[in-house]
Structure formats: C-alpha cells, structure tokens
PDB file of C-alpha atoms in Angstrom:
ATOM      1  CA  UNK A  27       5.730  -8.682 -20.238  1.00 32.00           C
ATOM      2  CA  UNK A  28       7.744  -6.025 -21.397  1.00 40.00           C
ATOM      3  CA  UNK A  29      11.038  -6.120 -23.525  1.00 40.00           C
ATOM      4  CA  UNK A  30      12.983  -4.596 -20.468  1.00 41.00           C
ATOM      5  CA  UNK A  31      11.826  -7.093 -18.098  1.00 40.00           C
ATOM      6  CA  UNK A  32      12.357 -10.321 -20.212  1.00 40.00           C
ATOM      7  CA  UNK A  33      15.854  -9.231 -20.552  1.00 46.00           C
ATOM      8  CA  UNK A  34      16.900  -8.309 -17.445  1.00 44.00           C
ATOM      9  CA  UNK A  35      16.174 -10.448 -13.913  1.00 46.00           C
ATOM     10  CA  UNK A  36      15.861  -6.937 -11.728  1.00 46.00           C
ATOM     11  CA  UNK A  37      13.017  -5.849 -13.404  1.00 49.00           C
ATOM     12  CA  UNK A  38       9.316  -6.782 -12.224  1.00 59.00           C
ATOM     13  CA  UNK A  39       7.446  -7.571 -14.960  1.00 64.00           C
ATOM     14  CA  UNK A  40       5.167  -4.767 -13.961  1.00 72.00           C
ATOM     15  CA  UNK A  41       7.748  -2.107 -14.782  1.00 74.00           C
ATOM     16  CA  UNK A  42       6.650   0.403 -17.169  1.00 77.00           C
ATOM     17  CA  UNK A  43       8.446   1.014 -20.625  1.00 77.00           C
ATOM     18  CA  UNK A  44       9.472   4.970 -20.526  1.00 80.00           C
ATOM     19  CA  UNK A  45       8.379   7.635 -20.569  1.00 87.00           C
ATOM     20  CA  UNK A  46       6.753   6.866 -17.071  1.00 88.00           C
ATOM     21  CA  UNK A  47       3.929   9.307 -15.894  1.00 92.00           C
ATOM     22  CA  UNK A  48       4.742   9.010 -11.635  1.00 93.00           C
ATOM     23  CA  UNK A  49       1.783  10.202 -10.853  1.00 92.00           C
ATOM     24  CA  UNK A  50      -0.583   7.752 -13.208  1.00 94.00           C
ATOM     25  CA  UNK A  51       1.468   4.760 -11.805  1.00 95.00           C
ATOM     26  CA  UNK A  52       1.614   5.987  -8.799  1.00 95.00           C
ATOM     27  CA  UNK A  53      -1.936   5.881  -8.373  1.00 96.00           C
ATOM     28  CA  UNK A  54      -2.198   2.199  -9.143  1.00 95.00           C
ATOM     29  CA  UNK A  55       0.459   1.158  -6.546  1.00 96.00           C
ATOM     30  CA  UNK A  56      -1.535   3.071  -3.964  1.00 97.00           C
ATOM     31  CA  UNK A  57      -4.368   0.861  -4.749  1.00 97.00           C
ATOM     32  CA  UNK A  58      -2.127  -1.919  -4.440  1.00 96.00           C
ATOM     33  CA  UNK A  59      -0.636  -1.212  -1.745  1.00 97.00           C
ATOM     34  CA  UNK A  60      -4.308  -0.691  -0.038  1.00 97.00           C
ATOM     35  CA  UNK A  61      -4.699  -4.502  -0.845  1.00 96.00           C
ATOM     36  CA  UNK A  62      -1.759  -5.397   0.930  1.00 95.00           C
ATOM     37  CA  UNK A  63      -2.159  -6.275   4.732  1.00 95.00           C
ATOM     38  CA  UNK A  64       1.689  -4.602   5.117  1.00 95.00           C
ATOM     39  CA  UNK A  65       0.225  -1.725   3.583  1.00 97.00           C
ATOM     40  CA  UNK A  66       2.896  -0.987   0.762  1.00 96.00           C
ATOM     41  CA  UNK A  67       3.367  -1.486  -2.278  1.00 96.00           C
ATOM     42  CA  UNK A  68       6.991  -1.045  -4.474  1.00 95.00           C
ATOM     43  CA  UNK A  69       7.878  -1.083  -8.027  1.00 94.00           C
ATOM     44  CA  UNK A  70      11.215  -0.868  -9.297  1.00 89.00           C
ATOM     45  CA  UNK A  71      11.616   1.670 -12.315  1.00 87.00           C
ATOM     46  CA  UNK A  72      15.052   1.832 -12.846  1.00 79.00           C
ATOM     47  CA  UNK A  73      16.986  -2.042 -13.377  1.00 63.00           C
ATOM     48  CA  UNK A  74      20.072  -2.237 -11.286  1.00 56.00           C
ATOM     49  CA  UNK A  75      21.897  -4.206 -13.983  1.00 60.00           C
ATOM     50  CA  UNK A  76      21.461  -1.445 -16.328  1.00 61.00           C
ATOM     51  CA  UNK A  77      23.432   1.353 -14.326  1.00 71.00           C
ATOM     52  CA  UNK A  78      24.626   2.279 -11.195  1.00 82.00           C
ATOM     53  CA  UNK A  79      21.399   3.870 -10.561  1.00 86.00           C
ATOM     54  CA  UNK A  80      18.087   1.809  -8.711  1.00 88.00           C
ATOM     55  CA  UNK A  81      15.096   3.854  -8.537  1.00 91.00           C
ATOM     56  CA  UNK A  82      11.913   2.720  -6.796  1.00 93.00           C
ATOM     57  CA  UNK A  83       8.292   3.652  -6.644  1.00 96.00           C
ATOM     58  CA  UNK A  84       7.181   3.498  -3.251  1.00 97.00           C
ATOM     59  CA  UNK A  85       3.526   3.559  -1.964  1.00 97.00           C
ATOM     60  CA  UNK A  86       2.411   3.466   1.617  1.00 98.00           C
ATOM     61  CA  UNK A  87      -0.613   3.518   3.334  1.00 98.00           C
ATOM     62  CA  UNK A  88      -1.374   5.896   6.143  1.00 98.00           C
ATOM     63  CA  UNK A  89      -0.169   4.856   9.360  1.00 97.00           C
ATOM     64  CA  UNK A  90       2.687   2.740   7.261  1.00 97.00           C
ATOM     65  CA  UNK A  91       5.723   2.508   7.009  1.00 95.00           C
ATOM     66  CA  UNK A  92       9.214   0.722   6.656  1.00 94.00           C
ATOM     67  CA  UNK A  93      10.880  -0.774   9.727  1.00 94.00           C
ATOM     68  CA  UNK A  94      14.670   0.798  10.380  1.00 94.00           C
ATOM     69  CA  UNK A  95      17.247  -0.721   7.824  1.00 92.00           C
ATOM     70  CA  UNK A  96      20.353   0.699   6.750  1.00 90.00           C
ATOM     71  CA  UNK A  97      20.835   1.799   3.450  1.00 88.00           C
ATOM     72  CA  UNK A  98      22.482  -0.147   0.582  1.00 86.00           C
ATOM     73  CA  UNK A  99      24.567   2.653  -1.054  1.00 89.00           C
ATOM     74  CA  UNK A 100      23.773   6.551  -0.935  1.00 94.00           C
ATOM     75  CA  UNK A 101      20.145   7.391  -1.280  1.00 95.00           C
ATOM     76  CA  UNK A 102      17.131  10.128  -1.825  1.00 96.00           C
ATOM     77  CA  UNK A 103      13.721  10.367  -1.722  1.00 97.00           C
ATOM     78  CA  UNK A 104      11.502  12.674  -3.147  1.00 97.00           C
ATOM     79  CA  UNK A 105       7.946  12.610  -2.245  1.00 98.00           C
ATOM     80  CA  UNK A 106       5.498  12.961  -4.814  1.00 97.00           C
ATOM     81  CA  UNK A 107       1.759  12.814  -2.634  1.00 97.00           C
ATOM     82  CA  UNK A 108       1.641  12.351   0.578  1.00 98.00           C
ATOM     83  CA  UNK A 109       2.846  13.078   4.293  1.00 98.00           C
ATOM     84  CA  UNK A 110       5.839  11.060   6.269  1.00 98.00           C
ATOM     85  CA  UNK A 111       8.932  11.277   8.857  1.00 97.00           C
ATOM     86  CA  UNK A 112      12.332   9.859   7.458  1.00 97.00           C
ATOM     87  CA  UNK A 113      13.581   9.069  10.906  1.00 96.00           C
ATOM     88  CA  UNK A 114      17.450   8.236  11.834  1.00 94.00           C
ATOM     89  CA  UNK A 115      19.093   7.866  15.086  1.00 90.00           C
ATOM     90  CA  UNK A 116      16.885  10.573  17.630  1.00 89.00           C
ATOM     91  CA  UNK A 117      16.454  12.584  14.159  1.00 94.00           C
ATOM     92  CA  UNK A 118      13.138  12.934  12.105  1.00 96.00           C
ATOM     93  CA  UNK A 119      12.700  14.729   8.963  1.00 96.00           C
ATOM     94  CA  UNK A 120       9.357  15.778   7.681  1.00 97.00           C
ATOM     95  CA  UNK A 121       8.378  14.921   4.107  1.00 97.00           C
ATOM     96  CA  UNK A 122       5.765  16.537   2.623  1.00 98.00           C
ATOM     97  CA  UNK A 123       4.857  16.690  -1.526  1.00 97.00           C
ATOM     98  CA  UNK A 124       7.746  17.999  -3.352  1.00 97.00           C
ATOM     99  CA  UNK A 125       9.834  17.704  -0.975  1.00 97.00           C
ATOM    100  CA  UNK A 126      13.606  16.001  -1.995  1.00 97.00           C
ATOM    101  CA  UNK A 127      15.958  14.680   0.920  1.00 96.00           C
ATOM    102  CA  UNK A 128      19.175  12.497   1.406  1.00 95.00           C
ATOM    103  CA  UNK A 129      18.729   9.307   3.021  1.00 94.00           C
ATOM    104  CA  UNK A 130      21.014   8.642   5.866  1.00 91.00           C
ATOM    105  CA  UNK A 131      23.661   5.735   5.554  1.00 90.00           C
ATOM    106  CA  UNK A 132      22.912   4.935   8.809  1.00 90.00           C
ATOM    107  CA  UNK A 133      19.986   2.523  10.156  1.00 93.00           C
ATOM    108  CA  UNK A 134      16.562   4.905   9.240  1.00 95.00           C
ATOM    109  CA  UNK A 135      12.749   4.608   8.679  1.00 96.00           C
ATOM    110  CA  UNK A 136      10.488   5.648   6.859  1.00 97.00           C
ATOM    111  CA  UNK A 137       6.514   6.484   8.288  1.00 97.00           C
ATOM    112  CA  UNK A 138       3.498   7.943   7.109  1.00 98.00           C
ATOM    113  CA  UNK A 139       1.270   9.906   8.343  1.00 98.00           C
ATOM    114  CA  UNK A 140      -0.829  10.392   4.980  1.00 97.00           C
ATOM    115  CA  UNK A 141      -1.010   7.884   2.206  1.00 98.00           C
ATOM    116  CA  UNK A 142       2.451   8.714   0.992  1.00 98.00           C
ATOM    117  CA  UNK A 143       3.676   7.809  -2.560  1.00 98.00           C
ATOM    118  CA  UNK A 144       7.684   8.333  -3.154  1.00 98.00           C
ATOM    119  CA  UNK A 145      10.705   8.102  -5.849  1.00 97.00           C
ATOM    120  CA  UNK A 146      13.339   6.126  -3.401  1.00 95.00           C
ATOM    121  CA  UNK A 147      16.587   6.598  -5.559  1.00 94.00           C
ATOM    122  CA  UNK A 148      19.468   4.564  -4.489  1.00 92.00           C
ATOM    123  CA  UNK A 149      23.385   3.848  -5.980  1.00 90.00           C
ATOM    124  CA  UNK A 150      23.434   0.215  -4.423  1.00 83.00           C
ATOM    125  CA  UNK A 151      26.979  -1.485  -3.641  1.00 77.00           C
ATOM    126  CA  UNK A 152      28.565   1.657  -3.036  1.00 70.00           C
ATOM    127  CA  UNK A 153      28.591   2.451   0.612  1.00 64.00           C
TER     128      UNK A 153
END
C-alpha cells in the first residue's frame, strides 16, 4: 500500500503515487474491468479529502455502461480511448478519444459503444 492510501480512507489502495501515466493504468483497468461480469472497472486518482477535486479512472467494456444517476457536484469527462454516448434527458452526446465534455447535473448515463476508458472529474458536495 501506498503512503497516500494508508493515510487517507478515500483512496483505494490501488491508487497510483504521481506522476500517473493514464494511458499505462488505463490499460490495466480495462483488463479489469474485462474480468468483471458488470463490465467496469474504476479507480479513484484524486482523494476527496485532499481537495475539492475527485477524479476517477473509468474503464468500460463495449456494450457497457453506467445506469442514469444524477451527479454529485459539477462534473467532466474526458475520454482518453474509446467510443460512448453521455446521455441526459432525450439528449445524447457522442464521446470519442480526446474528446472533453460537461456532465449534466441532471439524471445522465454513460454507454459505450467501444471499450471506452475515461478521466470522470467531479467537485462533489457542491451542487
């Protein structure tokens, strides 16, 4: 276990000490998430008790996806690899690699259509 994660209780174990090559670890939640019969995999980056600031690591399989939730606080995602629809309301939004986009406040989902790896970054407790 790292140093970061002993000390703080937000932190998975598996978090990686910076600098954090995305793409490298990225990789290796993909393969997780392949294991998983859900199909995803998650790993927090960013502790939420060390700034307003929670960033996530999110992998899903093709044909995956998370169910509509609202959001905790204002969000973005950037996608990194990968193909997906950010849906909310009758609206979807297309995500391909590279591309950056607000996540509604409202009740959304997230789908993909490739094996899609993303940065979710979220400012929790402040809706």
């Amino acid at each position: 276990m790292n140093e970061q994660a002993s000390s703080n209780p937000n932190v998975d174990e598996r978090t990686p000490t910076p600098p954090v090559d995305l793409q490298e670890v990225g990789t290796q939640l993909m393969e997780e998430a392949r294991g998983h019969d859900s199909g995803r995999a998650a790993l927090t980056l960013t502790p939420t008790g060390g700034g307003p600031l929670k960033q996530t690591l999110l992998a899903l399989c093709a044909g995956q996806g998370l169910a509509e939730h609202p959001s905790p606080g204002p969000a973005t995602i950037q996608v990194l690899t990968g193909v997906g629809t950010l849906t909310s309301g009758g609206d979807e939004l297309r995500l391909t690699p590279g591309s950056w986009a607000p996540v509604p406040l409202d009740r959304h989902a997230v789908s993909a259509e490739e094996d899609l790896l993303a940065l979710l970054t979220v400012v929790p407790g402040t809706r």
